[in-house]
Amino acid sequence: MLVFIDYSTFFLCFWSFQCSSFFYHFELSTHYVIAILTVALSYLYCAEIFSAYRSWRAGKFRDMIFTAWSALFLAICLLCFLLCLFLSLRSHFRELA
């Protein structure tokens, strides 16, 4: 059951970003799709760490929503950190060459 939830969440995130690109009229590039997949995978890993997939009856709905949004926020922060790290490393290695 957990694997199904993981895949359904992944596809839900991916298709919601696709729909947002359609509604806001911007072109999907490979960089955007890679960023979408990275955020979705990061969210899945963070959601597992924070136990976001436990039973909805086990806790309060407010706490579960807060946990899910916290995991998404952490995934986006992780993506931004990695982006800054890779950009700084790329500029550093360009200076060395």
PDB file of C-alpha atoms in Angstrom:
ATOM      1  CA  MET A   1       0.000   0.000   0.000  1.00  0.00           C
ATOM      2  CA  LEU A   2       2.845   2.376   0.841  1.00  0.00           C
ATOM      3  CA  VAL A   3       4.425   1.897  -2.588  1.00  0.00           C
ATOM      4  CA  PHE A   4       1.116   2.800  -4.257  1.00  0.00           C
ATOM      5  CA  ILE A   5       0.861   5.955  -2.147  1.00  0.00           C
ATOM      6  CA  ASP A   6       4.428   6.908  -3.044  1.00  0.00           C
ATOM      7  CA  TYR A   7       3.848   6.509  -6.761  1.00  0.00           C
ATOM      8  CA  SER A   8       0.473   8.210  -6.698  1.00  0.00           C
ATOM      9  CA  THR A   9       1.945  11.177  -4.814  1.00  0.00           C
ATOM     10  CA  PHE A  10       4.826  11.342  -7.271  1.00  0.00           C
ATOM     11  CA  PHE A  11       2.511  11.377 -10.288  1.00  0.00           C
ATOM     12  CA  LEU A  12       0.158  13.832  -8.612  1.00  0.00           C
ATOM     13  CA  CYS A  13       3.042  16.269  -8.020  1.00  0.00           C
ATOM     14  CA  PHE A  14       4.335  15.790 -11.562  1.00  0.00           C
ATOM     15  CA  TRP A  15       0.959  16.342 -13.230  1.00  0.00           C
ATOM     16  CA  SER A  16       0.073  19.304 -11.024  1.00  0.00           C
ATOM     17  CA  PHE A  17       3.244  21.048 -12.210  1.00  0.00           C
ATOM     18  CA  GLN A  18       2.346  20.168 -15.797  1.00  0.00           C
ATOM     19  CA  CYS A  19      -1.118  21.682 -15.357  1.00  0.00           C
ATOM     20  CA  SER A  20       0.317  24.810 -13.767  1.00  0.00           C
ATOM     21  CA  SER A  21       2.566  25.317 -16.791  1.00  0.00           C
ATOM     22  CA  PHE A  22      -0.492  25.020 -19.025  1.00  0.00           C
ATOM     23  CA  PHE A  23      -2.604  27.446 -16.978  1.00  0.00           C
ATOM     24  CA  TYR A  24       0.156  30.029 -16.559  1.00  0.00           C
ATOM     25  CA  HIS A  25       1.236  29.768 -20.224  1.00  0.00           C
ATOM     26  CA  PHE A  26       4.924  29.027 -20.010  1.00  0.00           C
ATOM     27  CA  GLU A  27       6.946  26.527 -21.950  1.00  0.00           C
ATOM     28  CA  LEU A  28       8.125  23.318 -20.352  1.00  0.00           C
ATOM     29  CA  SER A  29      11.853  22.894 -20.752  1.00  0.00           C
ATOM     30  CA  THR A  30      14.023  19.961 -19.764  1.00  0.00           C
ATOM     31  CA  HIS A  31      15.412  21.979 -16.855  1.00  0.00           C
ATOM     32  CA  TYR A  32      11.896  22.580 -15.539  1.00  0.00           C
ATOM     33  CA  VAL A  33      10.959  18.909 -15.842  1.00  0.00           C
ATOM     34  CA  ILE A  34      14.163  17.858 -14.063  1.00  0.00           C
ATOM     35  CA  ALA A  35      13.402  20.350 -11.289  1.00  0.00           C
ATOM     36  CA  ILE A  36       9.868  18.950 -10.999  1.00  0.00           C
ATOM     37  CA  LEU A  37      11.138  15.400 -10.711  1.00  0.00           C
ATOM     38  CA  THR A  38      13.775  16.422  -8.165  1.00  0.00           C
ATOM     39  CA  VAL A  39      11.243  18.208  -5.973  1.00  0.00           C
ATOM     40  CA  ALA A  40       8.810  15.297  -6.218  1.00  0.00           C
ATOM     41  CA  LEU A  41      11.452  12.727  -5.283  1.00  0.00           C
ATOM     42  CA  SER A  42      12.769  14.932  -2.491  1.00  0.00           C
ATOM     43  CA  TYR A  43       9.231  15.288  -1.180  1.00  0.00           C
ATOM     44  CA  LEU A  44       8.765  11.540  -1.174  1.00  0.00           C
ATOM     45  CA  TYR A  45      11.970  11.023   0.816  1.00  0.00           C
ATOM     46  CA  CYS A  46      11.108  13.805   3.280  1.00  0.00           C
ATOM     47  CA  ALA A  47       7.552  12.533   3.671  1.00  0.00           C
ATOM     48  CA  GLU A  48       8.903   9.122   4.618  1.00  0.00           C
ATOM     49  CA  ILE A  49      11.198  10.672   7.222  1.00  0.00           C
ATOM     50  CA  PHE A  50       8.365  12.670   8.788  1.00  0.00           C
ATOM     51  CA  SER A  51       5.902   9.735   8.581  1.00  0.00           C
ATOM     52  CA  ALA A  52       3.462  11.700   6.441  1.00  0.00           C
ATOM     53  CA  TYR A  53       1.910   8.469   5.168  1.00  0.00           C
ATOM     54  CA  ARG A  54       0.689   7.155   8.493  1.00  0.00           C
ATOM     55  CA  SER A  55      -3.015   6.575   8.930  1.00  0.00           C
ATOM     56  CA  TRP A  56      -5.123   9.725   8.697  1.00  0.00           C
ATOM     57  CA  ARG A  57      -7.210   8.403  11.577  1.00  0.00           C
ATOM     58  CA  ALA A  58      -4.154   8.088  13.820  1.00  0.00           C
ATOM     59  CA  GLY A  59      -3.692  11.827  14.283  1.00  0.00           C
ATOM     60  CA  LYS A  60      -5.375  15.150  13.832  1.00  0.00           C
ATOM     61  CA  PHE A  61      -5.970  16.315  10.283  1.00  0.00           C
ATOM     62  CA  ARG A  62      -4.271  19.641  11.028  1.00  0.00           C
ATOM     63  CA  ASP A  63      -1.110  17.874  12.180  1.00  0.00           C
ATOM     64  CA  MET A  64      -1.032  15.675   9.093  1.00  0.00           C
ATOM     65  CA  ILE A  65      -1.419  18.649   6.745  1.00  0.00           C
ATOM     66  CA  PHE A  66       1.314  20.497   8.633  1.00  0.00           C
ATOM     67  CA  THR A  67       3.584  17.458   8.305  1.00  0.00           C
ATOM     68  CA  ALA A  68       2.960  17.175   4.561  1.00  0.00           C
ATOM     69  CA  TRP A  69       3.562  20.895   3.967  1.00  0.00           C
ATOM     70  CA  SER A  70       6.687  20.789   6.135  1.00  0.00           C
ATOM     71  CA  ALA A  71       8.043  17.908   4.080  1.00  0.00           C
ATOM     72  CA  LEU A  72       7.328  19.796   0.845  1.00  0.00           C
ATOM     73  CA  PHE A  73       8.977  22.949   2.206  1.00  0.00           C
ATOM     74  CA  LEU A  74      12.023  20.949   3.284  1.00  0.00           C
ATOM     75  CA  ALA A  75      12.231  19.342  -0.170  1.00  0.00           C
ATOM     76  CA  ILE A  76      12.164  22.752  -1.878  1.00  0.00           C
ATOM     77  CA  CYS A  77      14.793  24.110   0.528  1.00  0.00           C
ATOM     78  CA  LEU A  78      16.960  21.076  -0.187  1.00  0.00           C
ATOM     79  CA  LEU A  79      16.588  21.670  -3.916  1.00  0.00           C
ATOM     80  CA  CYS A  80      17.574  25.339  -3.537  1.00  0.00           C
ATOM     81  CA  PHE A  81      20.591  24.383  -1.428  1.00  0.00           C
ATOM     82  CA  LEU A  82      21.752  21.848  -4.002  1.00  0.00           C
ATOM     83  CA  LEU A  83      21.206  24.365  -6.790  1.00  0.00           C
ATOM     84  CA  CYS A  84      23.370  26.948  -5.032  1.00  0.00           C
ATOM     85  CA  LEU A  85      25.999  24.326  -4.263  1.00  0.00           C
ATOM     86  CA  PHE A  86      26.197  23.096  -7.856  1.00  0.00           C
ATOM     87  CA  LEU A  87      26.279  26.630  -9.268  1.00  0.00           C
ATOM     88  CA  SER A  88      29.095  27.644  -6.937  1.00  0.00           C
ATOM     89  CA  LEU A  89      31.031  24.472  -7.726  1.00  0.00           C
ATOM     90  CA  ARG A  90      30.583  25.044 -11.446  1.00  0.00           C
ATOM     91  CA  SER A  91      31.883  28.605 -11.213  1.00  0.00           C
ATOM     92  CA  HIS A  92      34.757  27.427  -9.010  1.00  0.00           C
ATOM     93  CA  PHE A  93      35.808  24.745 -11.487  1.00  0.00           C
ATOM     94  CA  ARG A  94      35.547  27.204 -14.383  1.00  0.00           C
ATOM     95  CA  GLU A  95      38.036  29.453 -12.596  1.00  0.00           C
ATOM     96  CA  LEU A  96      40.426  26.535 -12.170  1.00  0.00           C
ATOM     97  CA  ALA A  97      40.307  25.572 -15.855  1.00  0.00           C
TER      98      ALA A  97
END
